[in-house]
Coordinates of C-alpha atoms in Angstrom, one line a residue:
M1 CA -16.0 192.3 70.4
K2 CA -13.3 191.8 67.7
T3 CA -14.1 189.3 65.0
F4 CA -12.2 186.1 64.7
D5 CA -9.3 186.5 62.2
N6 CA -7.6 183.2 61.4
A7 CA -5.0 184.8 59.3
M8 CA -3.9 187.0 62.3
V9 CA -3.9 183.9 64.7
S10 CA -1.6 182.0 62.3
S11 CA 0.7 185.0 61.9
H12 CA 1.1 185.1 65.6
L13 CA 1.6 181.3 65.9
N14 CA 4.1 181.4 63.0
H15 CA 6.6 182.9 65.5
V16 CA 6.4 179.8 67.7
R17 CA 8.5 176.8 66.8
I18 CA 8.2 173.2 68.4
V19 CA 11.6 171.5 69.0
M20 CA 11.9 167.8 69.5
V21 CA 15.3 166.6 70.8
N22 CA 16.7 163.0 69.8
T23 CA 13.2 161.7 69.1
T24 CA 13.4 157.8 69.0
L25 CA 10.0 156.9 67.5
P26 CA 9.2 158.2 64.0
A27 CA 5.4 157.9 64.9
N28 CA 5.9 160.6 67.6
I29 CA 7.0 163.0 64.9
G30 CA 4.1 162.3 62.8
S31 CA 1.6 162.6 65.8
A32 CA 3.3 166.0 66.8
L33 CA 2.7 167.4 63.3
R34 CA -0.8 166.4 63.5
A35 CA -1.2 168.0 67.0
M36 CA 0.5 171.1 65.7
K37 CA -1.7 171.6 62.5
T38 CA -4.8 171.1 64.4
M39 CA -3.9 174.2 66.5
G40 CA -2.4 176.3 63.8
L41 CA 1.3 175.9 64.4
S42 CA 3.6 174.9 61.5
K43 CA 7.2 175.1 62.5
L44 CA 8.9 171.7 63.7
V45 CA 12.5 171.6 64.2
L46 CA 14.1 168.1 64.9
V47 CA 17.4 167.9 66.8
A48 CA 19.3 164.9 65.6
P49 CA 16.3 162.4 65.4
K50 CA 17.1 158.8 65.8
I51 CA 15.2 157.7 62.7
Y52 CA 14.3 160.1 59.9
P53 CA 12.7 159.9 57.4
H54 CA 10.2 157.0 58.0
P55 CA 6.9 155.9 56.7
D56 CA 5.3 156.2 60.2
I57 CA 5.8 159.9 60.2
D58 CA 3.6 160.1 57.0
A59 CA 1.1 157.8 58.4
L60 CA 0.7 159.3 61.7
A61 CA 0.7 162.9 60.4
A62 CA -2.7 162.0 58.8
G63 CA -3.6 165.2 57.0
A64 CA -0.7 167.2 58.2
T65 CA 1.8 165.8 55.7
D66 CA 2.3 169.3 54.2
L67 CA 4.1 170.2 57.4
I68 CA 6.7 167.4 56.7
E69 CA 8.2 169.5 53.9
K70 CA 8.7 172.4 56.4
I71 CA 10.6 170.3 59.0
E72 CA 14.1 171.6 59.8
I73 CA 16.7 169.1 60.9
V74 CA 19.7 170.2 62.9
E75 CA 22.4 168.6 64.9
T76 CA 22.3 170.5 68.1
L77 CA 19.8 172.2 70.3
E78 CA 21.8 175.4 70.1
Q79 CA 21.3 175.5 66.4
A80 CA 17.5 174.9 66.7
I81 CA 17.1 177.9 69.0
A82 CA 19.9 180.2 67.7
D83 CA 17.5 182.9 66.2
C84 CA 15.1 182.6 69.2
H85 CA 14.7 185.2 71.9
L86 CA 12.6 183.3 74.3
V87 CA 13.1 179.6 74.9
F88 CA 10.8 177.3 77.0
G89 CA 12.2 173.9 78.1
T90 CA 9.5 171.2 79.1
S91 CA 10.4 169.5 82.3
A92 CA 8.4 167.0 84.4
R93 CA 10.7 166.8 87.4
S94 CA 12.7 169.0 89.7
R95 CA 16.4 169.5 88.8
T96 CA 19.7 170.1 90.6
I97 CA 19.1 173.8 90.6
P98 CA 15.7 175.6 90.6
W99 CA 14.8 177.4 87.4
P100 CA 11.9 179.8 86.7
L101 CA 9.0 177.4 86.3
L102 CA 5.6 178.1 84.7
D103 CA 2.6 176.0 84.2
V104 CA 1.6 175.6 80.5
R105 CA -1.2 178.2 80.6
P106 CA 0.8 181.2 81.9
A107 CA 3.7 180.0 79.8
S108 CA 1.6 180.1 76.7
E109 CA 0.4 183.7 77.7
K110 CA 3.9 184.8 78.1
A111 CA 5.0 183.3 74.8
L112 CA 2.2 185.1 73.1
Q113 CA 3.1 188.4 74.7
A114 CA 6.6 188.0 73.5
V115 CA 5.4 187.5 70.0
V116 CA 2.7 190.3 69.9
Q117 CA 4.4 193.1 71.9
Q118 CA 8.2 192.5 71.2
Q119 CA 8.1 190.5 67.9
Q120 CA 10.2 187.8 69.4
E121 CA 10.8 184.3 68.1
V122 CA 9.9 181.6 70.6
A123 CA 10.8 177.9 70.9
I124 CA 9.2 175.3 73.1
V125 CA 11.7 172.4 73.5
F126 CA 10.6 168.7 74.2
G127 CA 13.1 166.1 75.3
R128 CA 13.5 162.4 74.6
E129 CA 10.7 159.9 75.0
D130 CA 12.5 158.0 77.9
R131 CA 14.4 160.8 79.9
G132 CA 13.3 164.2 78.6
L133 CA 15.8 167.0 78.4
T134 CA 19.2 167.0 80.2
N135 CA 20.2 169.6 82.7
E136 CA 22.5 171.1 80.2
E137 CA 19.7 171.3 77.7
L138 CA 17.4 172.8 80.2
S139 CA 20.0 175.4 81.1
L140 CA 19.5 176.9 77.6
A141 CA 16.0 177.8 78.3
N142 CA 14.7 181.1 79.8
Y143 CA 11.9 179.2 81.5
H144 CA 10.8 175.6 82.3
V145 CA 7.3 174.7 81.6
T146 CA 5.2 171.9 83.1
I147 CA 1.8 170.3 82.6
P148 CA -0.1 170.1 85.9
V149 CA -0.9 166.4 85.4
N150 CA -2.4 164.0 87.9
T151 CA 0.3 163.4 90.5
E152 CA -0.8 159.8 90.8
Y153 CA -0.3 159.1 87.2
G154 CA 1.5 161.8 85.4
V155 CA 2.4 160.0 82.2
L156 CA 2.3 161.8 79.0
N157 CA 3.5 160.7 75.6
V158 CA 5.6 163.5 74.0
A159 CA 3.1 164.0 71.2
Q160 CA 0.3 164.3 73.8
A161 CA 2.3 167.0 75.7
I162 CA 2.9 168.8 72.3
Q163 CA -0.9 168.7 71.7
I164 CA -1.6 170.2 75.2
I165 CA 0.9 173.0 74.8
C166 CA -0.1 173.8 71.2
Y167 CA -3.8 173.9 72.4
E168 CA -2.9 176.4 75.2
L169 CA -1.0 178.6 72.7
R170 CA -3.9 178.7 70.5
M171 CA -6.4 179.6 73.2
A172 CA -4.0 182.3 74.4
T173 CA -3.9 183.7 70.9
L174 CA -7.7 183.6 70.5
A175 CA -8.2 185.3 73.9
Y176 CA -5.9 188.1 72.7
E177 CA -7.6 188.4 69.3
Q178 CA -11.1 188.5 70.8
Q179 CA -10.5 191.4 73.2
D180 CA -12.2 194.7 72.8
D181 CA -10.4 197.1 70.4
N182 CA -9.9 199.6 73.1
D183 CA -7.8 197.3 75.2
A184 CA -6.1 195.3 72.5
Q185 CA -2.7 196.1 73.8
S186 CA -3.6 194.5 77.2
M187 CA -2.3 191.0 77.3
P188 CA -3.9 188.3 79.6
V189 CA -0.7 187.8 81.5
N190 CA -0.6 188.1 85.4
N191 CA 1.9 190.2 87.0
Q192 CA 3.4 191.5 83.8
I193 CA 3.7 195.1 82.7
D194 CA 3.5 196.3 79.2
M195 CA 7.1 196.9 78.1
H196 CA 8.4 198.0 74.7
W197 CA 12.2 198.0 74.0
D198 CA 13.9 200.8 72.1
E199 CA 16.5 198.1 71.1
P200 CA 15.9 194.6 69.9
L201 CA 16.3 191.8 72.3
V202 CA 19.3 189.5 71.7
T203 CA 19.0 186.1 70.4
Q204 CA 20.0 182.7 71.9
E205 CA 22.9 182.6 69.4
Q206 CA 24.3 185.8 70.8
M207 CA 23.8 184.6 74.4
Q208 CA 25.9 181.6 73.7
Q209 CA 28.7 184.0 72.9
F210 CA 27.9 186.0 76.0
Y211 CA 28.3 183.1 78.6
P212 CA 31.8 182.0 77.6
H213 CA 33.0 185.6 77.7
L214 CA 31.4 186.1 81.1
E215 CA 33.0 182.8 82.5
K216 CA 36.4 183.7 81.0
M217 CA 36.4 187.1 82.6
L218 CA 35.4 185.6 86.0
E219 CA 38.2 183.0 85.6
E220 CA 40.8 185.7 85.0
I221 CA 39.9 187.6 88.0
E222 CA 39.9 184.5 90.0
F223 CA 36.2 184.5 90.9
L224 CA 35.5 181.3 89.1
D225 CA 37.5 178.1 89.1
L226 CA 36.7 176.4 86.0
N227 CA 38.0 173.0 87.2
N228 CA 35.6 173.3 90.1
P229 CA 32.8 175.7 89.0
R230 CA 30.1 174.3 91.3
L231 CA 26.8 175.8 90.2
L232 CA 28.0 179.4 89.4
P233 CA 27.8 179.2 85.7
L234 CA 24.3 177.6 85.9
R235 CA 23.1 180.3 88.2
L236 CA 24.5 183.1 85.9
R237 CA 22.7 181.6 83.0
R238 CA 19.5 181.4 85.0
L239 CA 20.0 185.0 86.0
F240 CA 20.6 186.4 82.5
G241 CA 18.0 184.1 80.9
R242 CA 15.5 185.6 83.2
I243 CA 16.4 189.1 82.4
Q244 CA 16.5 188.9 78.5
L245 CA 19.1 191.5 77.5
D246 CA 18.5 193.9 74.7
R247 CA 21.3 194.8 72.2
M248 CA 22.5 197.9 74.1
E249 CA 22.6 196.0 77.4
Y250 CA 24.4 193.1 75.7
N251 CA 27.1 195.3 74.2
L252 CA 27.4 197.3 77.4
L253 CA 28.1 194.1 79.4
R254 CA 30.5 192.6 77.1
G255 CA 32.3 195.9 77.0
I256 CA 32.6 195.8 80.8
F257 CA 33.9 192.1 80.6
T258 CA 36.5 193.2 78.1
R259 CA 37.6 196.1 80.3
V260 CA 37.9 194.0 83.4
Q261 CA 40.0 191.5 81.5
A262 CA 42.2 194.2 80.3
L263 CA 42.6 195.6 83.9
S264 CA 43.3 192.2 85.4
Q265 CA 46.1 191.6 82.8
G266 CA 47.5 195.1 83.3
K267 CA 46.9 196.0 79.6
W268 CA 44.6 199.0 80.1
K269 CA 45.5 202.5 81.0
K270 CA 43.0 205.2 82.0
S271 CA 42.2 207.6 79.0
T272 CA 41.1 211.1 79.2
D273 CA 39.7 211.0 75.6
K274 CA 36.0 211.2 75.9
E275 CA 35.8 209.0 72.6
D276 CA 37.2 206.1 74.6
Q277 CA 34.3 206.2 77.2
P278 CA 31.3 204.0 76.9
H279 CA 28.1 205.5 75.5
V280 CA 24.9 204.4 77.2

């Protein structure tokens, strides 16, 4: 068996950030930092916290105060996940539209696989203490993650939920690090093949440019009524979030959108110049 390498475990977990949205109680921020440090995570991003800074953060961090200096404060969730490739939104209840949903253990394994095999940046997003994440915020995630709690009393404080997910992330990392050298590339994820991209995967920031372009194109060909979109934009976000486009696919699709727009507006004429043809 491979020997335990704490530096390697930390290097994997450094690619995973915890994101807390509109946190009301400073004590929850401090408790989250302590939960993170005990499991080897160090990146915390706060989206428009209600109160920050506050003495309760330092008090509840209890030995993890060094992580306070590393906290990143942003105004929107889009900013918090802009450079991430894979985003998990925590959700305790069913929503208007079904989304790819994973329990915390397979979600942690999938997150680790993204880090180790594809060098992706991963975000785990937690919502407000009283009402969690909105549907709009959840639509920014590739997957929703849930903790299989007691159905008769499924009450978890946000810091407790962070502790559980950080624990599962650490256990998934340890399981990978402790595998035999001969099968070190085999990840403990069910129903997942080992894939390697010849092009880097696009970030959430790029996808937030992709969706308006897609919707504008669909509006121009009268497939989408922006005044009455129903669930179409949300379903398209679910589709492309599940796929995870690489850079070549991203550029190819945006080129197609642009061509369709030009055709619908009568602004494009067929060219015989091979240089004008798409390269795939």
